[in-house]
Every structure is written in structure tokens, then in C-alpha cells.
């Protein structure tokens, strides 16, 4: 089954404790991206990647890091989480690189930072 | 960069009536306009999209219209049903690797 898998789905952590949200897709997609969803603000792009070892900042990259060492994986790293990073996070992938076309989203990871 | 405005933020309609959600975009170079539906507790999923060389596209009860001159596009849902209740996001993309810019979403409520 074609899918984008995120882990963990739910996480409560404390300020400053490094965490990683993993994302994996099995569709051989070139393009992968991370979004955060907050009430009243819609979906905002954090980082994206057009291919292995190629990543770039989205609209709200502050406080986040990513890596793309393999085509299928695109982890999101919060080096020192803060309460304003409490949010619902979605990983997404797309077959197309230039012009994303349809985005396939993971199920989401709800993060709470105390 | 691109800016997408979406209205209304909440829309309540009677079952069987039509619903219209409107979006405007700022970048005249944008050429791809998808709509995503997000049911409660679920992931967003693409329901329909339109490219700039087309003025209207229809898929059963859902249609999207695009006015490039005015830089706005709309989602039309006819004969609404309870399963249409969800948050709907419009988005715009100019091509290149910038990706999609999403509107803030419309919570559509279908009243029985």
C-alpha cells in the first residue's frame, strides 16, 4: 500500500529535550516536505527536499532541522524544542519535483512541548 | 512570496444546499491550484485541482473555477451531504521547488 508513515503520532516532551519525528514514504517520490498545522493558521511549510542531500527552508524553518540521506526518509529534528513548537506536524511527498502536483500526507504527529 | 487568502473561515449550510469557498492569490506566476479536504482527525487529501490553462473543472458534485485576471479561484460543492463536513484548504503554486502555499482553511458544516 502506498503511504507516508510518521512516528511518533503523539508526543509530549519538555523544553530543550531534543527530539526527532521520522517520516518515510514507499512511493519512490523525489519531493518531500514538512508542514505544521495550527488553529487559524492553516498549513505552513517548514522545510522541503527535492532529492537526496537537497533540502531548503520553507516559510517557518526557525527551530527545526531536516536531513535527506535516503530517498524514502525525511526526518524532522527539533534540537531544543520550545512551547511555541507545540503543533500538529505533517510530512508529505510528491512524485513531481518542480511543481509539486498532488501531495500525499502522512497521518500527522501531534507534539506538545511543556 | 505567494500569499493565499481564503474565505469564509467557517461556512454552515443546510444539507442539500450548495457551498462556495473562495480564495485569492498574490503571485501572478502561480499556475497550479489544488483543493484539499481534511476530515476531523485525519490527514489532508486532494479532492480536485486546476491548472492555469483551464477556467473550470468538474468532478461529480465538486467544481473549481479559476479567474487568472482577478487572481481568484473558488470551490463549489453542490447537493451537500453530511460527509462533506470537513476543513477545506485551497493552495497555490508558482512552479519551481517552492511548493504549495495554503490558505488558512474553511470549516464547512453541513446542517441536517
mmCIF file with all atom_site columns, C-alpha atoms in Angstrom:
data_model
loop_
_atom_site.group_PDB
_atom_site.id
_atom_site.type_symbol
_atom_site.label_atom_id
_atom_site.label_alt_id
_atom_site.label_comp_id
_atom_site.label_asym_id
_atom_site.label_entity_id
_atom_site.label_seq_id
_atom_site.pdbx_PDB_ins_code
_atom_site.Cartn_x
_atom_site.Cartn_y
_atom_site.Cartn_z
_atom_site.occupancy
_atom_site.B_iso_or_equiv
_atom_site.pdbx_formal_charge
_atom_site.auth_seq_id
_atom_site.auth_comp_id
_atom_site.auth_asym_id
_atom_site.auth_atom_id
_atom_site.pdbx_PDB_model_num
ATOM 1   C CA . UNK A 1 1   ? 0.000   0.000  0.000   1.00 0.00 ? 1   UNK A CA 1
ATOM 2   C CA . UNK A 1 2   ? 1.322   3.425  -0.993  1.00 0.00 ? 2   UNK A CA 1
ATOM 3   C CA . UNK A 1 3   ? 1.776   5.512  2.099   1.00 0.00 ? 3   UNK A CA 1
ATOM 4   C CA . UNK A 1 4   ? 3.655   8.119  4.084   1.00 0.00 ? 4   UNK A CA 1
ATOM 5   C CA . UNK A 1 5   ? 4.428   6.978  7.619   1.00 0.00 ? 5   UNK A CA 1
ATOM 6   C CA . UNK A 1 6   ? 5.240   9.293  10.508  1.00 0.00 ? 6   UNK A CA 1
ATOM 7   C CA . UNK A 1 7   ? 6.389   8.444  14.017  1.00 0.00 ? 7   UNK A CA 1
ATOM 8   C CA . UNK A 1 8   ? 5.586   9.132  16.731  1.00 0.00 ? 8   UNK A CA 1
ATOM 9   C CA . UNK A 1 9   ? 1.932   10.024 16.245  1.00 0.00 ? 9   UNK A CA 1
ATOM 10  C CA . UNK A 1 10  ? 1.704   11.657 19.643  1.00 0.00 ? 10  UNK A CA 1
ATOM 11  C CA . UNK A 1 11  ? 4.471   13.040 21.834  1.00 0.00 ? 11  UNK A CA 1
ATOM 12  C CA . UNK A 1 12  ? 4.638   15.113 24.973  1.00 0.00 ? 12  UNK A CA 1
ATOM 13  C CA . UNK A 1 13  ? 8.081   16.447 25.813  1.00 0.00 ? 13  UNK A CA 1
ATOM 14  C CA . UNK A 1 14  ? 9.748   19.191 27.818  1.00 0.00 ? 14  UNK A CA 1
ATOM 15  C CA . UNK A 1 15  ? 11.510  22.340 26.726  1.00 0.00 ? 15  UNK A CA 1
ATOM 16  C CA . UNK A 1 16  ? 15.041  21.712 25.488  1.00 0.00 ? 16  UNK A CA 1
ATOM 17  C CA . UNK A 1 17  ? 14.856  17.943 25.090  1.00 0.00 ? 17  UNK A CA 1
ATOM 18  C CA . UNK A 1 18  ? 15.939  17.082 21.545  1.00 0.00 ? 18  UNK A CA 1
ATOM 19  C CA . UNK A 1 19  ? 13.503  15.025 19.535  1.00 0.00 ? 19  UNK A CA 1
ATOM 20  C CA . UNK A 1 20  ? 13.151  13.598 16.047  1.00 0.00 ? 20  UNK A CA 1
ATOM 21  C CA . UNK A 1 21  ? 9.974   12.916 14.121  1.00 0.00 ? 21  UNK A CA 1
ATOM 22  C CA . UNK A 1 22  ? 10.569  10.330 11.451  1.00 0.00 ? 22  UNK A CA 1
ATOM 23  C CA . UNK A 1 23  ? 8.926   10.257 8.022   1.00 0.00 ? 23  UNK A CA 1
ATOM 24  C CA . UNK A 1 24  ? 9.140   7.509  5.457   1.00 0.00 ? 24  UNK A CA 1
ATOM 25  C CA . UNK A 1 25  ? 7.442   7.059  2.074   1.00 0.00 ? 25  UNK A CA 1
ATOM 26  C CA . UNK A 1 26  ? 7.292   3.945  -0.085  1.00 0.00 ? 26  UNK A CA 1
ATOM 27  C CA . UNK A 1 27  ? 6.265   5.590  -3.368  1.00 0.00 ? 27  UNK A CA 1
ATOM 28  C CA . UNK A 1 28  ? 9.770   6.436  -4.610  1.00 0.00 ? 28  UNK A CA 1
ATOM 29  C CA . UNK A 1 29  ? 8.854   10.136 -4.567  1.00 0.00 ? 29  UNK A CA 1
ATOM 30  C CA . UNK A 1 30  ? 11.544  12.717 -5.187  1.00 0.00 ? 30  UNK A CA 1
ATOM 31  C CA . UNK A 1 31  ? 9.875   15.561 -3.289  1.00 0.00 ? 31  UNK A CA 1
ATOM 32  C CA . UNK A 1 32  ? 9.235   15.535 0.455   1.00 0.00 ? 32  UNK A CA 1
ATOM 33  C CA . UNK A 1 33  ? 8.121   18.290 2.775   1.00 0.00 ? 33  UNK A CA 1
ATOM 34  C CA . UNK A 1 34  ? 7.188   19.085 6.368   1.00 0.00 ? 34  UNK A CA 1
ATOM 35  C CA . UNK A 1 35  ? 4.236   21.243 7.391   1.00 0.00 ? 35  UNK A CA 1
ATOM 36  C CA . UNK A 1 36  ? 2.906   22.391 10.708  1.00 0.00 ? 36  UNK A CA 1
ATOM 37  C CA . UNK A 1 37  ? -0.786  22.985 11.266  1.00 0.00 ? 37  UNK A CA 1
ATOM 38  C CA . UNK A 1 38  ? -2.006  25.425 13.883  1.00 0.00 ? 38  UNK A CA 1
ATOM 39  C CA . UNK A 1 39  ? -5.593  26.597 14.527  1.00 0.00 ? 39  UNK A CA 1
ATOM 40  C CA . UNK A 1 40  ? -6.465  29.562 12.329  1.00 0.00 ? 40  UNK A CA 1
ATOM 41  C CA . UNK A 1 41  ? -3.109  29.475 10.529  1.00 0.00 ? 41  UNK A CA 1
ATOM 42  C CA . UNK A 1 42  ? -3.613  26.604 8.121   1.00 0.00 ? 42  UNK A CA 1
ATOM 43  C CA . UNK A 1 43  ? -0.685  24.535 6.858   1.00 0.00 ? 43  UNK A CA 1
ATOM 44  C CA . UNK A 1 44  ? 2.700   26.222 6.837   1.00 0.00 ? 44  UNK A CA 1
ATOM 45  C CA . UNK A 1 45  ? 5.749   24.699 5.213   1.00 0.00 ? 45  UNK A CA 1
ATOM 46  C CA . UNK A 1 46  ? 8.799   24.148 7.437   1.00 0.00 ? 46  UNK A CA 1
ATOM 47  C CA . UNK A 1 47  ? 11.348  22.522 5.112   1.00 0.00 ? 47  UNK A CA 1
ATOM 48  C CA . UNK A 1 48  ? 11.298  20.685 1.840   1.00 0.00 ? 48  UNK A CA 1
ATOM 49  C CA . UNK A 1 49  ? 13.592  18.417 -0.145  1.00 0.00 ? 49  UNK A CA 1
ATOM 50  C CA . UNK A 1 50  ? 13.747  17.906 -3.886  1.00 0.00 ? 50  UNK A CA 1
ATOM 51  C CA . UNK A 1 51  ? 16.081  14.921 -3.718  1.00 0.00 ? 51  UNK A CA 1
ATOM 52  C CA . UNK A 1 52  ? 18.677  13.158 -1.609  1.00 0.00 ? 52  UNK A CA 1
ATOM 53  C CA . UNK A 1 53  ? 21.030  15.630 0.071   1.00 0.00 ? 53  UNK A CA 1
ATOM 54  C CA . UNK A 1 54  ? 18.988  18.583 -1.253  1.00 0.00 ? 54  UNK A CA 1
ATOM 55  C CA . UNK A 1 55  ? 16.941  20.468 1.336   1.00 0.00 ? 55  UNK A CA 1
ATOM 56  C CA . UNK A 1 56  ? 15.680  24.023 1.624   1.00 0.00 ? 56  UNK A CA 1
ATOM 57  C CA . UNK A 1 57  ? 13.786  26.258 4.018   1.00 0.00 ? 57  UNK A CA 1
ATOM 58  C CA . UNK A 1 58  ? 10.074  26.788 3.802   1.00 0.00 ? 58  UNK A CA 1
ATOM 59  C CA . UNK A 1 59  ? 8.113   29.586 5.412   1.00 0.00 ? 59  UNK A CA 1
ATOM 60  C CA . UNK A 1 60  ? 8.705   28.731 9.093   1.00 0.00 ? 60  UNK A CA 1
ATOM 61  C CA . UNK A 1 61  ? 12.083  26.939 9.428   1.00 0.00 ? 61  UNK A CA 1
ATOM 62  C CA . UNK A 1 62  ? 13.281  28.505 12.694  1.00 0.00 ? 62  UNK A CA 1
ATOM 63  C CA . UNK A 1 63  ? 13.970  25.923 15.392  1.00 0.00 ? 63  UNK A CA 1
ATOM 64  C CA . UNK A 1 64  ? 13.912  22.944 13.017  1.00 0.00 ? 64  UNK A CA 1
ATOM 65  C CA . UNK A 1 65  ? 16.423  20.878 11.090  1.00 0.00 ? 65  UNK A CA 1
ATOM 66  C CA . UNK A 1 66  ? 15.979  18.196 8.478   1.00 0.00 ? 66  UNK A CA 1
ATOM 67  C CA . UNK A 1 67  ? 18.121  15.713 6.605   1.00 0.00 ? 67  UNK A CA 1
ATOM 68  C CA . UNK A 1 68  ? 17.627  13.658 3.467   1.00 0.00 ? 68  UNK A CA 1
ATOM 69  C CA . UNK A 1 69  ? 20.247  10.925 3.368   1.00 0.00 ? 69  UNK A CA 1
ATOM 70  C CA . UNK A 1 70  ? 17.962  8.410  1.700   1.00 0.00 ? 70  UNK A CA 1
ATOM 71  C CA . UNK A 1 71  ? 15.205  8.979  -0.813  1.00 0.00 ? 71  UNK A CA 1
ATOM 72  C CA . UNK A 1 72  ? 12.492  7.413  1.316   1.00 0.00 ? 72  UNK A CA 1
ATOM 73  C CA . UNK A 1 73  ? 13.260  9.133  4.650   1.00 0.00 ? 73  UNK A CA 1
ATOM 74  C CA . UNK A 1 74  ? 12.966  12.771 5.690   1.00 0.00 ? 74  UNK A CA 1
ATOM 75  C CA . UNK A 1 75  ? 13.231  13.205 9.476   1.00 0.00 ? 75  UNK A CA 1
ATOM 76  C CA . UNK A 1 76  ? 12.338  16.442 11.240  1.00 0.00 ? 76  UNK A CA 1
ATOM 77  C CA . UNK A 1 77  ? 14.643  17.360 14.110  1.00 0.00 ? 77  UNK A CA 1
ATOM 78  C CA . UNK A 1 78  ? 13.875  19.745 16.948  1.00 0.00 ? 78  UNK A CA 1
ATOM 79  C CA . UNK A 1 79  ? 17.235  20.374 18.609  1.00 0.00 ? 79  UNK A CA 1
ATOM 80  C CA . UNK A 1 80  ? 15.849  22.351 21.543  1.00 0.00 ? 80  UNK A CA 1
ATOM 81  C CA . UNK A 1 81  ? 12.046  22.308 21.492  1.00 0.00 ? 81  UNK A CA 1
ATOM 82  C CA . UNK A 1 82  ? 10.121  25.253 22.894  1.00 0.00 ? 82  UNK A CA 1
ATOM 83  C CA . UNK A 1 83  ? 6.412   25.590 23.772  1.00 0.00 ? 83  UNK A CA 1
ATOM 84  C CA . UNK A 1 84  ? 5.725   27.570 20.577  1.00 0.00 ? 84  UNK A CA 1
ATOM 85  C CA . UNK A 1 85  ? 6.574   24.420 18.629  1.00 0.00 ? 85  UNK A CA 1
ATOM 86  C CA . UNK A 1 86  ? 3.542   22.684 20.101  1.00 0.00 ? 86  UNK A CA 1
ATOM 87  C CA . UNK A 1 87  ? 1.638   21.813 16.944  1.00 0.00 ? 87  UNK A CA 1
ATOM 88  C CA . UNK A 1 88  ? 0.346   19.152 14.590  1.00 0.00 ? 88  UNK A CA 1
ATOM 89  C CA . UNK A 1 89  ? 3.045   18.166 12.099  1.00 0.00 ? 89  UNK A CA 1
ATOM 90  C CA . UNK A 1 90  ? 2.518   16.614 8.701   1.00 0.00 ? 90  UNK A CA 1
ATOM 91  C CA . UNK A 1 91  ? 5.070   15.062 6.411   1.00 0.00 ? 91  UNK A CA 1
ATOM 92  C CA . UNK A 1 92  ? 4.149   14.910 2.730   1.00 0.00 ? 92  UNK A CA 1
ATOM 93  C CA . UNK A 1 93  ? 5.627   13.611 -0.503  1.00 0.00 ? 93  UNK A CA 1
ATOM 94  C CA . UNK A 1 94  ? 5.035   14.140 -4.194  1.00 0.00 ? 94  UNK A CA 1
ATOM 95  C CA . UNK A 1 95  ? 6.085   12.449 -7.389  1.00 0.00 ? 95  UNK A CA 1
ATOM 96  C CA . UNK A 1 96  ? 6.911   15.737 -9.054  1.00 0.00 ? 96  UNK A CA 1
ATOM 97  C CA . UNK A 1 97  ? 9.941   17.807 -8.185  1.00 0.00 ? 97  UNK A CA 1
ATOM 98  C CA . UNK A 1 98  ? 9.322   21.072 -9.991  1.00 0.00 ? 98  UNK A CA 1
ATOM 99  C CA . UNK A 1 99  ? 5.690   21.787 -9.396  1.00 0.00 ? 99  UNK A CA 1
ATOM 100 C CA . UNK A 1 100 ? 4.632   19.508 -6.604  1.00 0.00 ? 100 UNK A CA 1
ATOM 101 C CA . UNK A 1 101 ? 1.433   18.138 -8.088  1.00 0.00 ? 101 UNK A CA 1
ATOM 102 C CA . UNK A 1 102 ? -0.547  16.047 -5.613  1.00 0.00 ? 102 UNK A CA 1
ATOM 103 C CA . UNK A 1 103 ? 0.853   15.925 -2.103  1.00 0.00 ? 103 UNK A CA 1
ATOM 104 C CA . UNK A 1 104 ? 0.427   12.693 -0.156  1.00 0.00 ? 104 UNK A CA 1
ATOM 105 C CA . UNK A 1 105 ? 0.320   13.401 3.561   1.00 0.00 ? 105 UNK A CA 1
ATOM 106 C CA . UNK A 1 106 ? 1.240   11.241 6.491   1.00 0.00 ? 106 UNK A CA 1
ATOM 107 C CA . UNK A 1 107 ? -1.230  10.798 9.340   1.00 0.00 ? 107 UNK A CA 1
ATOM 108 C CA . UNK A 1 108 ? 0.281   13.597 11.384  1.00 0.00 ? 108 UNK A CA 1
ATOM 109 C CA . UNK A 1 109 ? 2.293   13.855 14.588  1.00 0.00 ? 109 UNK A CA 1
ATOM 110 C CA . UNK A 1 110 ? 0.831   15.821 17.466  1.00 0.00 ? 110 UNK A CA 1
ATOM 111 C CA . UNK A 1 111 ? 3.615   17.348 19.522  1.00 0.00 ? 111 UNK A CA 1
ATOM 112 C CA . UNK A 1 112 ? 3.207   19.053 22.876  1.00 0.00 ? 112 UNK A CA 1
ATOM 113 C CA . UNK A 1 113 ? 6.181   20.878 24.404  1.00 0.00 ? 113 UNK A CA 1
ATOM 114 C CA . UNK A 1 114 ? 5.782   21.727 28.109  1.00 0.00 ? 114 UNK A CA 1
ATOM 115 C CA . UNK B 2 1   ? 6.455   35.014 -1.934  1.00 0.00 ? 1   UNK B CA 1
ATOM 116 C CA . UNK B 2 2   ? 2.946   33.816 -2.613  1.00 0.00 ? 2   UNK B CA 1
ATOM 117 C CA . UNK B 2 3   ? 0.079   34.810 -0.286  1.00 0.00 ? 3   UNK B CA 1
ATOM 118 C CA . UNK B 2 4   ? -3.250  32.966 -0.361  1.00 0.00 ? 4   UNK B CA 1
ATOM 119 C CA . UNK B 2 5   ? -6.356  34.363 1.317   1.00 0.00 ? 5   UNK B CA 1
ATOM 120 C CA . UNK B 2 6   ? -9.328  32.069 1.922   1.00 0.00 ? 6   UNK B CA 1
ATOM 121 C CA . UNK B 2 7   ? -12.915 32.967 2.835   1.00 0.00 ? 7   UNK B CA 1
ATOM 122 C CA . UNK B 2 8   ? -15.008 32.291 4.762   1.00 0.00 ? 8   UNK B CA 1
ATOM 123 C CA . UNK B 2 9   ? -13.262 30.709 7.731   1.00 0.00 ? 9   UNK B CA 1
ATOM 124 C CA . UNK B 2 10  ? -16.482 28.919 8.702   1.00 0.00 ? 10  UNK B CA 1
ATOM 125 C CA . UNK B 2 11  ? -19.417 28.063 6.453   1.00 0.00 ? 11  UNK B CA 1
ATOM 126 C CA . UNK B 2 12  ? -22.643 26.437 7.601   1.00 0.00 ? 12  UNK B CA 1
ATOM 127 C CA . UNK B 2 13  ? -25.141 25.198 5.010   1.00 0.00 ? 13  UNK B CA 1
ATOM 128 C CA . UNK B 2 14  ? -28.241 23.055 5.038   1.00 0.00 ? 14  UNK B CA 1
ATOM 129 C CA . UNK B 2 15  ? -27.873 19.547 3.718   1.00 0.00 ? 15  UNK B CA 1
ATOM 130 C CA . UNK B 2 16  ? -28.713 19.542 0.034   1.00 0.00 ? 16  UNK B CA 1
ATOM 131 C CA . UNK B 2 17  ? -27.745 23.183 -0.494  1.00 0.00 ? 17  UNK B CA 1
ATOM 132 C CA . UNK B 2 18  ? -24.640 24.382 -2.316  1.00 0.00 ? 18  UNK B CA 1
ATOM 133 C CA . UNK B 2 19  ? -21.430 25.639 -0.698  1.00 0.00 ? 19  UNK B CA 1
ATOM 134 C CA . UNK B 2 20  ? -18.871 28.005 -2.192  1.00 0.00 ? 20  UNK B CA 1
ATOM 135 C CA . UNK B 2 21  ? -15.407 28.696 -0.799  1.00 0.00 ? 21  UNK B CA 1
ATOM 136 C CA . UNK B 2 22  ? -13.272 31.461 -2.303  1.00 0.00 ? 22  UNK B CA 1
ATOM 137 C CA . UNK B 2 23  ? -9.538  32.052 -2.467  1.00 0.00 ? 23  UNK B CA 1
ATOM 138 C CA . UNK B 2 24  ? -7.358  34.812 -3.816  1.00 0.00 ? 24  UNK B CA 1
ATOM 139 C CA . UNK B 2 25  ? -3.640  34.647 -4.538  1.00 0.00 ? 25  UNK B CA 1
ATOM 140 C CA . UNK B 2 26  ? -0.992  37.290 -4.972  1.00 0.00 ? 26  UNK B CA 1
ATOM 141 C CA . UNK B 2 27  ? 1.614   35.867 -7.355  1.00 0.00 ? 27  UNK B CA 1
ATOM 142 C CA . UNK B 2 28  ? 0.539   36.121 -10.994 1.00 0.00 ? 28  UNK B CA 1
ATOM 143 C CA . UNK B 2 29  ? 3.124   33.436 -11.841 1.00 0.00 ? 29  UNK B CA 1
ATOM 144 C CA . UNK B 2 30  ? 1.179   30.807 -9.878  1.00 0.00 ? 30  UNK B CA 1
ATOM 145 C CA . UNK B 2 31  ? -0.190  28.161 -12.208 1.00 0.00 ? 31  UNK B CA 1
ATOM 146 C CA . UNK B 2 32  ? -1.465  25.272 -10.089 1.00 0.00 ? 32  UNK B CA 1
ATOM 147 C CA . UNK B 2 33  ? -4.395  25.465 -7.670  1.00 0.00 ? 33  UNK B CA 1
ATOM 148 C CA . UNK B 2 34  ? -5.383  22.389 -5.658  1.00 0.00 ? 34  UNK B CA 1
ATOM 149 C CA . UNK B 2 35  ? -8.034  21.911 -3.002  1.00 0.00 ? 35  UNK B CA 1
ATOM 150 C CA . UNK B 2 36  ? -7.533  19.624 -0.025  1.00 0.00 ? 36  UNK B CA 1
ATOM 151 C CA . UNK B 2 37  ? -10.149 18.218 2.320   1.00 0.00 ? 37  UNK B CA 1
ATOM 152 C CA . UNK B 2 38  ? -9.295  17.363 5.914   1.00 0.00 ? 38  UNK B CA 1
ATOM 153 C CA . UNK B 2 39  ? -11.834 15.406 7.913   1.00 0.00 ? 39  UNK B CA 1
ATOM 154 C CA . UNK B 2 40  ? -11.687 15.617 11.685  1.00 0.00 ? 40  UNK B CA 1
ATOM 155 C CA . UNK B 2 41  ? -8.561  13.904 12.994  1.00 0.00 ? 41  UNK B CA 1
ATOM 156 C CA . UNK B 2 42  ? -7.413  12.866 9.524   1.00 0.00 ? 42  UNK B CA 1
ATOM 157 C CA . UNK B 2 43  ? -4.757  13.938 7.055   1.00 0.00 ? 43  UNK B CA 1
ATOM 158 C CA . UNK B 2 44  ? -5.458  16.421 4.230   1.00 0.00 ? 44  UNK B CA 1
ATOM 159 C CA . UNK B 2 45  ? -6.315  14.759 0.939   1.00 0.00 ? 45  UNK B CA 1
ATOM 160 C CA . UNK B 2 46  ? -6.522  16.215 -2.551  1.00 0.00 ? 46  UNK B CA 1
ATOM 161 C CA . UNK B 2 47  ? -10.081 16.436 -3.864  1.00 0.00 ? 47  UNK B CA 1
ATOM 162 C CA . UNK B 2 48  ? -9.674  18.488 -7.031  1.00 0.00 ? 48  UNK B CA 1
ATOM 163 C CA . UNK B 2 49  ? -7.112  20.696 -8.719  1.00 0.00 ? 49  UNK B CA 1
ATOM 164 C CA . UNK B 2 50  ? -6.911  23.056 -11.658 1.00 0.00 ? 50  UNK B CA 1
ATOM 165 C CA . UNK B 2 51  ? -4.088  24.415 -13.753 1.00 0.00 ? 51  UNK B CA 1
ATOM 166 C CA . UNK B 2 52  ? -3.879  27.904 -15.154 1.00 0.00 ? 52  UNK B CA 1
ATOM 167 C CA . UNK B 2 53  ? -4.695  26.933 -18.725 1.00 0.00 ? 53  UNK B CA 1
ATOM 168 C CA . UNK B 2 54  ? -8.188  25.827 -17.673 1.00 0.00 ? 54  UNK B CA 1
ATOM 169 C CA . UNK B 2 55  ? -11.042 28.012 -16.404 1.00 0.00 ? 55  UNK B CA 1
ATOM 170 C CA . UNK B 2 56  ? -13.213 25.359 -14.806 1.00 0.00 ? 56  UNK B CA 1
ATOM 171 C CA . UNK B 2 57  ? -13.013 21.725 -13.789 1.00 0.00 ? 57  UNK B CA 1
ATOM 172 C CA . UNK B 2 58  ? -15.758 19.473 -12.501 1.00 0.00 ? 58  UNK B CA 1
ATOM 173 C CA . UNK B 2 59  ? -15.823 16.117 -10.729 1.00 0.00 ? 59  UNK B CA 1
ATOM 174 C CA . UNK B 2 60  ? -19.310 14.911 -9.824  1.00 0.00 ? 60  UNK B CA 1
ATOM 175 C CA . UNK B 2 61  ? -20.615 17.314 -7.129  1.00 0.00 ? 61  UNK B CA 1
ATOM 176 C CA . UNK B 2 62  ? -17.392 19.293 -6.886  1.00 0.00 ? 62  UNK B CA 1
ATOM 177 C CA . UNK B 2 63  ? -16.193 22.000 -9.238  1.00 0.00 ? 63  UNK B CA 1
ATOM 178 C CA . UNK B 2 64  ? -13.393 24.533 -9.202  1.00 0.00 ? 64  UNK B CA 1
ATOM 179 C CA . UNK B 2 65  ? -13.323 27.785 -11.170 1.00 0.00 ? 65  UNK B CA 1
ATOM 180 C CA . UNK B 2 66  ? -10.302 29.965 -11.845 1.00 0.00 ? 66  UNK B CA 1
ATOM 181 C CA . UNK B 2 67  ? -10.136 33.620 -12.846 1.00 0.00 ? 67  UNK B CA 1
ATOM 182 C CA . UNK B 2 68  ? -6.492  34.384 -13.624 1.00 0.00 ? 68  UNK B CA 1
ATOM 183 C CA . UNK B 2 69  ? -7.119  38.022 -14.376 1.00 0.00 ? 69  UNK B CA 1
ATOM 184 C CA . UNK B 2 70  ? -8.640  38.630 -10.970 1.00 0.00 ? 70  UNK B CA 1
ATOM 185 C CA . UNK B 2 71  ? -6.313  36.096 -9.309  1.00 0.00 ? 71  UNK B CA 1
ATOM 186 C CA . UNK B 2 72  ? -9.042  34.171 -7.570  1.00 0.00 ? 72  UNK B CA 1
ATOM 187 C CA . UNK B 2 73  ? -10.390 30.641 -7.600  1.00 0.00 ? 73  UNK B CA 1
ATOM 188 C CA . UNK B 2 74  ? -13.357 29.000 -5.954  1.00 0.00 ? 74  UNK B CA 1
ATOM 189 C CA . UNK B 2 75  ? -14.565 25.593 -4.836  1.00 0.00 ? 75  UNK B CA 1
ATOM 190 C CA . UNK B 2 76  ? -18.211 24.754 -5.456  1.00 0.00 ? 76  UNK B CA 1
ATOM 191 C CA . UNK B 2 77  ? -19.936 21.814 -3.798  1.00 0.00 ? 77  UNK B CA 1
ATOM 192 C CA . UNK B 2 78  ? -23.488 21.052 -4.895  1.00 0.00 ? 78  UNK B CA 1
ATOM 193 C CA . UNK B 2 79  ? -26.104 18.912 -3.148  1.00 0.00 ? 79  UNK B CA 1
ATOM 194 C CA . UNK B 2 80  ? -24.096 18.886 0.065   1.00 0.00 ? 80  UNK B CA 1
ATOM 195 C CA . UNK B 2 81  ? -24.146 15.763 2.221   1.00 0.00 ? 81  UNK B CA 1
ATOM 196 C CA . UNK B 2 82  ? -23.118 15.105 5.848   1.00 0.00 ? 82  UNK B CA 1
ATOM 197 C CA . UNK B 2 83  ? -19.830 13.558 4.690   1.00 0.00 ? 83  UNK B CA 1
ATOM 198 C CA . UNK B 2 84  ? -18.876 16.896 3.143   1.00 0.00 ? 84  UNK B CA 1
ATOM 199 C CA . UNK B 2 85  ? -18.372 18.287 6.663   1.00 0.00 ? 85  UNK B CA 1
ATOM 200 C CA . UNK B 2 86  ? -14.625 18.962 6.949   1.00 0.00 ? 86  UNK B CA 1
ATOM 201 C CA . UNK B 2 87  ? -11.973 21.650 6.734   1.00 0.00 ? 87  UNK B CA 1
ATOM 202 C CA . UNK B 2 88  ? -11.121 22.625 3.171   1.00 0.00 ? 88  UNK B CA 1
ATOM 203 C CA . UNK B 2 89  ? -7.804  24.191 2.178   1.00 0.00 ? 89  UNK B CA 1
ATOM 204 C CA . UNK B 2 90  ? -7.041  25.953 -1.051  1.00 0.00 ? 90  UNK B CA 1
ATOM 205 C CA . UNK B 2 91  ? -3.460  26.323 -2.227  1.00 0.00 ? 91  UNK B CA 1
ATOM 206 C CA . UNK B 2 92  ? -1.450  27.953 -4.985  1.00 0.00 ? 92  UNK B CA 1
ATOM 207 C CA . UNK B 2 93  ? 1.889   27.101 -6.543  1.00 0.00 ? 93  UNK B CA 1
ATOM 208 C CA . UNK B 2 94  ? 4.041   29.011 -8.990  1.00 0.00 ? 94  UNK B CA 1
ATOM 209 C CA . UNK B 2 95  ? 6.097   26.044 -10.073 1.00 0.00 ? 95  UNK B CA 1
ATOM 210 C CA . UNK B 2 96  ? 9.727   25.565 -9.208  1.00 0.00 ? 96  UNK B CA 1
ATOM 211 C CA . UNK B 2 97  ? 10.591  23.995 -5.888  1.00 0.00 ? 97  UNK B CA 1
ATOM 212 C CA . UNK B 2 98  ? 8.849   26.498 -3.595  1.00 0.00 ? 98  UNK B CA 1
ATOM 213 C CA . UNK B 2 99  ? 5.950   24.162 -3.108  1.00 0.00 ? 99  UNK B CA 1
ATOM 214 C CA . UNK B 2 100 ? 2.375   24.965 -2.222  1.00 0.00 ? 100 UNK B CA 1
ATOM 215 C CA . UNK B 2 101 ? 1.193   27.970 -0.245  1.00 0.00 ? 101 UNK B CA 1
ATOM 216 C CA . UNK B 2 102 ? -2.004  27.099 1.600   1.00 0.00 ? 102 UNK B CA 1
ATOM 217 C CA . UNK B 2 103 ? -4.917  29.249 2.651   1.00 0.00 ? 103 UNK B CA 1
ATOM 218 C CA . UNK B 2 104 ? -5.926  29.188 6.313   1.00 0.00 ? 104 UNK B CA 1
ATOM 219 C CA . UNK B 2 105 ? -8.817  26.813 5.739   1.00 0.00 ? 105 UNK B CA 1
ATOM 220 C CA . UNK B 2 106 ? -12.619 26.824 5.770   1.00 0.00 ? 106 UNK B CA 1
ATOM 221 C CA . UNK B 2 107 ? -14.576 24.753 8.242   1.00 0.00 ? 107 UNK B CA 1
ATOM 222 C CA . UNK B 2 108 ? -17.628 23.548 6.333   1.00 0.00 ? 108 UNK B CA 1
ATOM 223 C CA . UNK B 2 109 ? -20.545 22.426 8.486   1.00 0.00 ? 109 UNK B CA 1
ATOM 224 C CA . UNK B 2 110 ? -23.465 20.602 6.915   1.00 0.00 ? 110 UNK B CA 1
ATOM 225 C CA . UNK B 2 111 ? -26.627 21.078 8.960   1.00 0.00 ? 111 UNK B CA 1
ATOM 226 C CA . UNK B 2 112 ? -29.143 18.197 8.809   1.00 0.00 ? 112 UNK B CA 1
#
